Short mmCIF file of C-alpha atoms in Angstrom, two decimals:
data_model
loop_
_atom_site.label_atom_id
_atom_site.label_comp_id
_atom_site.label_asym_id
_atom_site.label_seq_id
_atom_site.Cartn_x
_atom_site.Cartn_y
_atom_site.Cartn_z
CA UNK A 1242 81.67 132.31 104.44
CA UNK A 1243 82.45 128.61 104.45
CA UNK A 1244 83.24 126.97 101.12
CA UNK A 1245 83.63 123.30 100.23
CA UNK A 1246 85.75 121.30 97.84
CA UNK A 1247 85.80 117.62 97.05
CA UNK A 1248 88.79 115.37 97.52
CA UNK A 1249 88.92 111.92 95.95
CA UNK A 1250 91.67 109.30 95.87
CA UNK A 1251 92.09 105.52 95.71
CA UNK A 1252 93.86 103.33 98.25
CA UNK A 1253 95.46 100.36 96.53
CA UNK A 1254 96.28 98.36 99.65
CA UNK A 1255 92.87 98.54 101.32
CA UNK A 1256 90.52 95.91 99.97
CA UNK A 1257 86.94 97.12 99.80
CA UNK A 1258 84.46 95.26 101.99
CA UNK A 1259 80.69 95.70 102.27
CA UNK A 1260 80.96 97.24 105.74
CA UNK A 1261 83.03 100.12 104.30
CA UNK A 1262 79.92 101.13 102.37
CA UNK A 1263 77.90 101.52 105.60
CA UNK A 1264 78.61 104.85 107.36
CA UNK A 1265 77.51 103.49 110.75
CA UNK A 1266 79.70 100.39 110.67
CA UNK A 1267 82.75 100.00 112.89
CA UNK A 1268 84.95 99.48 109.82
CA UNK A 1269 83.72 102.72 108.20
CA UNK A 1270 84.19 104.73 111.41
CA UNK A 1271 87.68 103.38 112.13
CA UNK A 1272 88.85 103.84 108.54
CA UNK A 1273 87.35 107.34 108.50
CA UNK A 1274 89.39 108.27 111.60
CA UNK A 1275 92.57 106.99 109.97
CA UNK A 1276 91.85 109.11 106.88
CA UNK A 1277 91.47 112.22 109.04
CA UNK A 1278 94.71 111.36 110.82
CA UNK A 1279 96.57 111.39 107.49
CA UNK A 1280 94.68 113.98 105.44
CA UNK A 1281 94.07 116.78 107.96
CA UNK A 1282 97.77 117.50 108.65
CA UNK A 1283 98.49 117.68 104.91
CA UNK A 1284 95.77 120.26 104.33
CA UNK A 1285 96.68 122.18 107.50
CA UNK A 1286 100.21 122.58 106.07
CA UNK A 1287 98.92 123.53 102.60
CA UNK A 1288 98.45 127.01 101.17
CA UNK A 1289 94.90 127.14 102.60
CA UNK A 1290 96.10 125.87 105.98
CA UNK A 1291 95.03 128.87 108.09
CA UNK A 1292 91.56 128.78 106.48
CA UNK A 1293 91.19 124.99 106.49
CA UNK A 1294 88.32 123.72 108.66
CA UNK A 1295 88.30 119.98 107.99
CA UNK A 1296 87.16 117.10 105.80
CA UNK A 1297 84.26 114.70 106.09
CA UNK A 1298 84.48 111.30 104.43
CA UNK A 1299 81.21 110.84 102.59
CA UNK A 1300 81.90 107.45 101.02
CA UNK A 1301 84.26 104.56 100.57
CA UNK A 1302 83.65 102.76 97.29
CA UNK A 1303 84.77 99.66 95.50
CA UNK A 1304 87.43 100.08 92.82
CA UNK A 1305 89.12 97.51 90.58
CA UNK A 1306 86.75 94.69 91.50
CA UNK A 1307 86.97 95.34 95.26
CA UNK A 1308 90.77 95.12 95.31
CA UNK A 1309 91.06 98.86 95.94
CA UNK A 1310 89.00 101.38 97.89
CA UNK A 1311 88.02 104.82 96.63
CA UNK A 1312 87.70 107.61 99.18
CA UNK A 1313 85.32 110.54 98.65
CA UNK A 1314 85.51 113.48 101.03
CA UNK A 1315 84.08 116.97 101.26
CA UNK A 1316 86.49 119.46 102.78
CA UNK A 1317 85.73 122.94 104.09
CA UNK A 1318 87.61 126.19 104.43
CA UNK A 1319 86.83 129.76 105.41
CA UNK A 1320 86.57 132.10 102.41
CA UNK A 1321 87.35 135.47 103.92
CA UNK A 1322 89.28 138.43 102.53
CA UNK A 1323 92.13 137.84 105.00
CA UNK A 1324 92.24 134.07 104.39
CA UNK A 1325 94.44 132.41 101.77
CA UNK A 1326 92.68 131.96 98.44
CA UNK A 1327 91.65 128.45 97.44
CA UNK A 1328 93.27 127.26 94.21
CA UNK A 1329 92.49 123.65 93.33
CA UNK A 1330 95.59 123.28 91.10
CA UNK A 1331 97.84 124.51 93.92
CA UNK A 1332 96.15 122.22 96.44
CA UNK A 1333 96.51 119.29 94.04
CA UNK A 1334 100.24 119.99 93.63
CA UNK A 1335 100.75 120.38 97.36
CA UNK A 1336 98.93 117.11 98.09
CA UNK A 1337 100.84 115.39 95.30
CA UNK A 1338 104.15 116.51 96.80
CA UNK A 1339 103.07 115.61 100.34
CA UNK A 1340 102.09 112.08 99.24
CA UNK A 1341 105.31 111.33 97.39
CA UNK A 1342 103.84 111.90 93.94
CA UNK A 1343 100.41 110.51 94.91
CA UNK A 1344 101.86 107.17 95.95
CA UNK A 1345 101.81 107.14 99.76
CA UNK A 1346 99.38 108.31 102.43
CA UNK A 1347 100.74 107.10 105.74
CA UNK A 1348 100.80 103.32 105.51
CA UNK A 1349 98.41 103.33 102.54
CA UNK A 1350 99.48 103.11 98.91
CA UNK A 1351 97.72 105.42 96.49
CA UNK A 1352 96.79 104.98 92.85
CA UNK A 1353 98.96 107.73 91.37
CA UNK A 1354 96.23 108.60 88.84
CA UNK A 1355 93.43 108.86 91.40
CA UNK A 1356 93.89 112.18 93.20
CA UNK A 1357 91.15 114.64 92.35
CA UNK A 1358 90.55 118.07 93.90
CA UNK A 1359 87.52 120.05 92.78
CA UNK A 1360 86.57 123.48 94.05
#
């Protein structure tokens, strides 16, 4: 079976623009690809790595009066007896460690209070 979890975080050095709210815009698509470039390897190296399928950005949203950009993603993994068990607290800790205490995601700065993992 395939299961999903949500992943949310805020980028503090990406100013929100109206085209980020439009899933078919060039800005949305290019920013989405960058997010996959940074997020997928972190989850592939996590405790659910062998079961991890991927994430889909569902929205970029305005935060702090458009100065920051929130990222909402739905991620999927295989829930099989032989697969690693999903534990949202463990995934949160692993992502926190991999992002330098929820401060850095590649060349993006993160709001350290913004990481949210929900199974």
